Every structure is written in C-alpha cells, then in structure tokens.
Coordinates of C-alpha atoms in Angstrom, one line a residue:
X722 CA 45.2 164.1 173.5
X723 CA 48.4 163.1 174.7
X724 CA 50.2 159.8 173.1
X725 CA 48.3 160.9 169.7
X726 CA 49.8 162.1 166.5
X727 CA 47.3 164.2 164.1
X728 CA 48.2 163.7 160.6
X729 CA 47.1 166.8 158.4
X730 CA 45.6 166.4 155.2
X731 CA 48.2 166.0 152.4
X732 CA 50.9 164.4 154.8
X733 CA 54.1 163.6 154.1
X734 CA 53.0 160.3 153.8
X735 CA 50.9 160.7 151.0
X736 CA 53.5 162.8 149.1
X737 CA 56.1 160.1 149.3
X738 CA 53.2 157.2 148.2
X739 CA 53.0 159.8 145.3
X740 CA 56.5 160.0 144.9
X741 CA 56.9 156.0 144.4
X742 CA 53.8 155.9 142.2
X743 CA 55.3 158.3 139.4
X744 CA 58.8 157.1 139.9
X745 CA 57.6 153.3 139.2
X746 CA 55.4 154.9 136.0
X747 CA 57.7 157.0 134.3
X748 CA 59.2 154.8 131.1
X749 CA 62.9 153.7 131.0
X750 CA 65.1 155.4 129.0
X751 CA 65.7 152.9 125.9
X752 CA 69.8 152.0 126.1
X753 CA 72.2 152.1 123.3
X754 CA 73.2 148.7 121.8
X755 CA 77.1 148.9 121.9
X756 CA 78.9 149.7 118.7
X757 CA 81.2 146.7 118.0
X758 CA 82.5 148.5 114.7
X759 CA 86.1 149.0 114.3
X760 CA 87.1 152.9 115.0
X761 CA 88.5 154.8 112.3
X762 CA 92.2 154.7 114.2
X763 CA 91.6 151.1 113.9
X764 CA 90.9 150.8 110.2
X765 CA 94.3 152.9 109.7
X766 CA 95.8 150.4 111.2
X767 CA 94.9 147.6 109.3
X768 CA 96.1 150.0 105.6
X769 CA 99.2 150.3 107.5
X770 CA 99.5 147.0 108.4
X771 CA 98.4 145.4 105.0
X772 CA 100.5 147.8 103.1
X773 CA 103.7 146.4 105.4
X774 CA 102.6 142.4 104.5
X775 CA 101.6 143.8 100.6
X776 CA 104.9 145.2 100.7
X777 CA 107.3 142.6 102.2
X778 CA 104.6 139.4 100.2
X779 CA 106.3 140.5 96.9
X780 CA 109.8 141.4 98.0
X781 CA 109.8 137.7 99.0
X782 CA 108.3 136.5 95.2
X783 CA 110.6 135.1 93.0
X784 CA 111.9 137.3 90.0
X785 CA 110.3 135.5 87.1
X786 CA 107.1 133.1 87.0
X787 CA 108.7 129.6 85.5
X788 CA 109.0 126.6 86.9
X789 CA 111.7 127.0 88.8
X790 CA 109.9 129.5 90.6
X791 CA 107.4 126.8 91.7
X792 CA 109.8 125.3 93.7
X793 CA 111.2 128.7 95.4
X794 CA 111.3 128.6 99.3
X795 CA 109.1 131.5 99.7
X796 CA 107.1 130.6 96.9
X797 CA 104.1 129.9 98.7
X798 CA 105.0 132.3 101.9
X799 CA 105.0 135.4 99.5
X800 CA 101.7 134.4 98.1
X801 CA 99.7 134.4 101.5
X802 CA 101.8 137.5 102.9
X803 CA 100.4 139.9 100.1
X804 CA 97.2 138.2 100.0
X805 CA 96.8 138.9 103.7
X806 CA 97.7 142.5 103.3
X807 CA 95.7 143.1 100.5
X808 CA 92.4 142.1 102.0
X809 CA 93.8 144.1 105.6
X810 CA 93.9 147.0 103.3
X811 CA 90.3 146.3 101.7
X812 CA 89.1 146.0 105.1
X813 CA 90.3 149.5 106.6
X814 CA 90.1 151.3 103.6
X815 CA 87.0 153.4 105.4
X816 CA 89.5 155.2 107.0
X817 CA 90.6 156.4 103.7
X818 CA 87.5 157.3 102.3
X819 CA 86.9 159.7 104.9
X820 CA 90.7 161.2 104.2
X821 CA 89.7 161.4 100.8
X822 CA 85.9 162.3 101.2
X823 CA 86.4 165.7 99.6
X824 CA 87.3 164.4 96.3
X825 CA 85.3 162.3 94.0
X826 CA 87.9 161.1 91.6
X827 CA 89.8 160.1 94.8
X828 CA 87.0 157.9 96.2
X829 CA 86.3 156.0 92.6
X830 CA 89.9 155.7 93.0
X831 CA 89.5 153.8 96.4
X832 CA 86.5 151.8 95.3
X833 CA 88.6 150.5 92.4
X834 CA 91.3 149.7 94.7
X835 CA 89.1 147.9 97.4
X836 CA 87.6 145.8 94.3
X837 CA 91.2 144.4 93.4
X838 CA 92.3 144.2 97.1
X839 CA 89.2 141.6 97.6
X840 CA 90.4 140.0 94.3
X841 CA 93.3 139.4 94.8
X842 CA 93.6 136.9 96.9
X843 CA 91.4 134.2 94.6
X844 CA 94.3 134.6 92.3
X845 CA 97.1 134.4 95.1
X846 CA 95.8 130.9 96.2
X847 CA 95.7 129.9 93.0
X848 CA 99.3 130.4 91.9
X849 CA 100.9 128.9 95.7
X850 CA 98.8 126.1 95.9
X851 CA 97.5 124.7 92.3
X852 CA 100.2 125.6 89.8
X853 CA 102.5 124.0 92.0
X854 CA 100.1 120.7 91.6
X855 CA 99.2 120.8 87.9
X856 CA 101.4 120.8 84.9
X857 CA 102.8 124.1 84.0
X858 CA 100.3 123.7 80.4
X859 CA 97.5 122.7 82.5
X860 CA 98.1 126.2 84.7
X861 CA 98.3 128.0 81.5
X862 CA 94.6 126.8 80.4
X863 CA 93.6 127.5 83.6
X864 CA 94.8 131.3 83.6
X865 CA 93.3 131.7 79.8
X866 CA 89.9 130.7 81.3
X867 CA 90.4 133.0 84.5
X868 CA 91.7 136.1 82.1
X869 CA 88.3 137.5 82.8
X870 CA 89.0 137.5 86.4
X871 CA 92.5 138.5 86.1
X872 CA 91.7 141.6 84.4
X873 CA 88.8 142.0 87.1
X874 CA 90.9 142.4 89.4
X875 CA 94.4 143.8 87.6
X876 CA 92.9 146.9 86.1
X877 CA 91.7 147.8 89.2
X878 CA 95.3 147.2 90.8
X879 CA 96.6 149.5 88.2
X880 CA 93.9 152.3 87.8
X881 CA 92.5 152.7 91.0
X882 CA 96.1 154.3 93.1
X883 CA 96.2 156.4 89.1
X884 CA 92.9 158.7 90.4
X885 CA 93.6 158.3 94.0
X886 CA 97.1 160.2 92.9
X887 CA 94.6 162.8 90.8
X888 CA 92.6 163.9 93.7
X889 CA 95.3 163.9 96.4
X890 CA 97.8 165.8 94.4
X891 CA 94.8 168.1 93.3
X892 CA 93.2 168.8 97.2
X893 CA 96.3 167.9 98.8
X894 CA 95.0 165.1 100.8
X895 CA 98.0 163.7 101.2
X896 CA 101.8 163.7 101.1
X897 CA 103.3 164.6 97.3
X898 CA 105.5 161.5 97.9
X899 CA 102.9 159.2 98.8
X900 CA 100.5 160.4 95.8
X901 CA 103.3 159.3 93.4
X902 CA 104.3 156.6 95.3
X903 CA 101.2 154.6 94.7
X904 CA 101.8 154.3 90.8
X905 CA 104.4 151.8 91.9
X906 CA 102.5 148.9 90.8
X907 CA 101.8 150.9 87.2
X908 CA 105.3 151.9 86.6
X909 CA 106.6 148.3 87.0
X910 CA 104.0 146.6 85.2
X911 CA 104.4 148.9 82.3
X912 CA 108.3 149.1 82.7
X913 CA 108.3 145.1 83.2
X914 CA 108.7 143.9 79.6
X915 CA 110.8 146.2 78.8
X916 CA 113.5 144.9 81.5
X917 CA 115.5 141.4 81.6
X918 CA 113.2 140.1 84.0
X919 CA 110.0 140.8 84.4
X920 CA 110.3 141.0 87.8
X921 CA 112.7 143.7 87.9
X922 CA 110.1 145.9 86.8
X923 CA 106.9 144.4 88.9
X924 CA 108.4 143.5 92.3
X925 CA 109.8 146.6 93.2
X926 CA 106.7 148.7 92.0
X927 CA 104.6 146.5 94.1
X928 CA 106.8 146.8 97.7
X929 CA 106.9 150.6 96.6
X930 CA 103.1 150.8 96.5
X931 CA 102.6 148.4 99.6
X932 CA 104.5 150.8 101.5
X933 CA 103.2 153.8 100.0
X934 CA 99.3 152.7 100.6
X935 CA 100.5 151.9 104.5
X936 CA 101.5 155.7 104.7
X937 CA 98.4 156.7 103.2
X938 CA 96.8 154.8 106.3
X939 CA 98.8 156.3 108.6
X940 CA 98.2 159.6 107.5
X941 CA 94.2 159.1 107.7
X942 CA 94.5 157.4 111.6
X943 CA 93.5 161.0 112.8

C-alpha cells in the first residue's frame, strides 16, 4: 500500500538498538593514576645541583673550628648551603644507581653515601645554630655524646665515594677524573692534621668532591 513502509525482519533499527546495548555493556578500560615521581633527568639535576651548594657550603666555612670561627660571617650561611646540597644529592641519587647499576661495589658505595648525605645535616644545624649559643666546653660534651652519630655519618662520608671510585674506574661508568675526584673529602681529612690548618686539608677536599659528585650527576641525566 502506498504511504506505508515495510520493515523487514532484522532492520536496521534493531541492529543499531543492538549496537547501543553492547556499547553501553562493555567495561571501561581502567585508567592509569599519573606518576608524580621525579624523572630520572630530574634526579640528575638535583646531584648536580647539591654537588654545586656541597661545593660552594664549605668554600664559604671558616679554616679552623675555634671560637673565632663562631662569629665568622658565613658561619652559619656555609652550614645550611652544604646541608642543603647534601640532602639534594641524597634525594636524586636514583639517578646514580641506575648509572652505576652494573656494579655492586659501586652501589654499596652509593648506599653509604646516601646514609651520610641524610646525616649530615643533623650535624650541620648543630654546629650553626647551638655552638654558637652554648659555651665552647658545653659544645665539646655535646659532640663526645654525639661521637656515635658523627662516626654514623663521617665513615660513610669517607668510604662510600672510596668504592664508588672501585667500580667506576673498574666498569668505566664514569669519567677517570671524576672517579678520583670523589676521594676529595678522604684526601683532605687524612691530609688535614698533617697541614697548619686543618682546614687547608678538609675544605678544599670537600668543594673538590661537591663538584666532582655534581658531575657524576650530570653524566647519569641520560
């Protein structure tokens, strides 16, 4: 008849109501939360830039540790420069681990490290802000009761850049120069009493091995 439209069975119509059914059933793909975490060119950053504030936190510290030195301008300025880069270069120091993943010594080396990075700072705090408030004997009972702590943290200092230097210089992970760069901190400590003053020996080992640690970080950014 004219004016009517004959639907056949299995219609259009009934497709596309079949369409919408199985579109609206089908689960949602789960989404991925974001990942907030720094990326490893960012952790390299943050050794380069706490090796720069490690470096330039001791080249601002007086030469010796009297009372005098209490009363230096920088005194306390040095203290919380170096204590800011040491924990900038705890807190990237994933970035080296996966420059020095392929040797074991390396990564002790690095754990050692990150342990006296962390430290450090306790003992930073304690020398720009107490010993300038207490008498210079009271300090000294103070530090004899921390000598735990300092070695804690020192020996760390001290051995941890030793077997990062063994593993680099024996897999080549990184520059020759910047293997042997990082005993700065060892040379001057050892080399310290031996010299006039004991920072002669001490501050420039340290500014050697901030500098040295923020090449290391650049070197792992890739």
């Amino acid at each position: 008849m004219r004016g009517r439209t004959v639907r056949a069975f299995g219609s259009t119509d009934f497709e596309e109501d079949e369409d919408t059914m199985t579109a609206v059933s089908a689960p949602l793909a789960p989404t991925e939360a974001p990942d907030h975490r720094a990326g490893l060119r960012m952790r390299a950053l943050a050794v380069v830039a706490g090796g720069v504030l490690f470096a330039l936190g001791n080249a601002l510290h007086p030469w010796e540790h009297n009372e005098a030195a209490l009363t230096y301008p920088t005194w306390v300025l040095s203290h919380l420069t170096f204590a800011a880069g040491a924990l900038l270069i705890a807190a990237g120091s994933g970035a080296l681990a996966q420059r020095l993943a392929p040797s074991r010594v390396a990564l002790v080396g690095l754990g050692l490290l990150w342990l006296g990075m962390v430290l450090m700072p306790v003992g930073a705090y304690a020398e720009a802000y107490v010993a300038p408030a207490v008498d210079q004997d009271v300090f000294a009972g103070i530090e004899e009761s921390a000598a735990i702590l300092n070695v804690v943290y020192a020996l760390p200092v001290l051995l941890g850049p030793l077997l990062i230097a063994f593993g680099t210089l024996r897999h080549r992970l990184l520059p020759v120069w910047v293997s042997l760069a990082l005993q700065g901190t060892l040379i001057g400590a050892v080399l310290g009493p031996a010299l006039p003053k004991e920072g002669y020996g001490i501050i420039p080992g340290t500014v050697v091995f901030g500098f040295a640690i923020a090449a290391a970080g650049w070197a792992a950014r890739r």
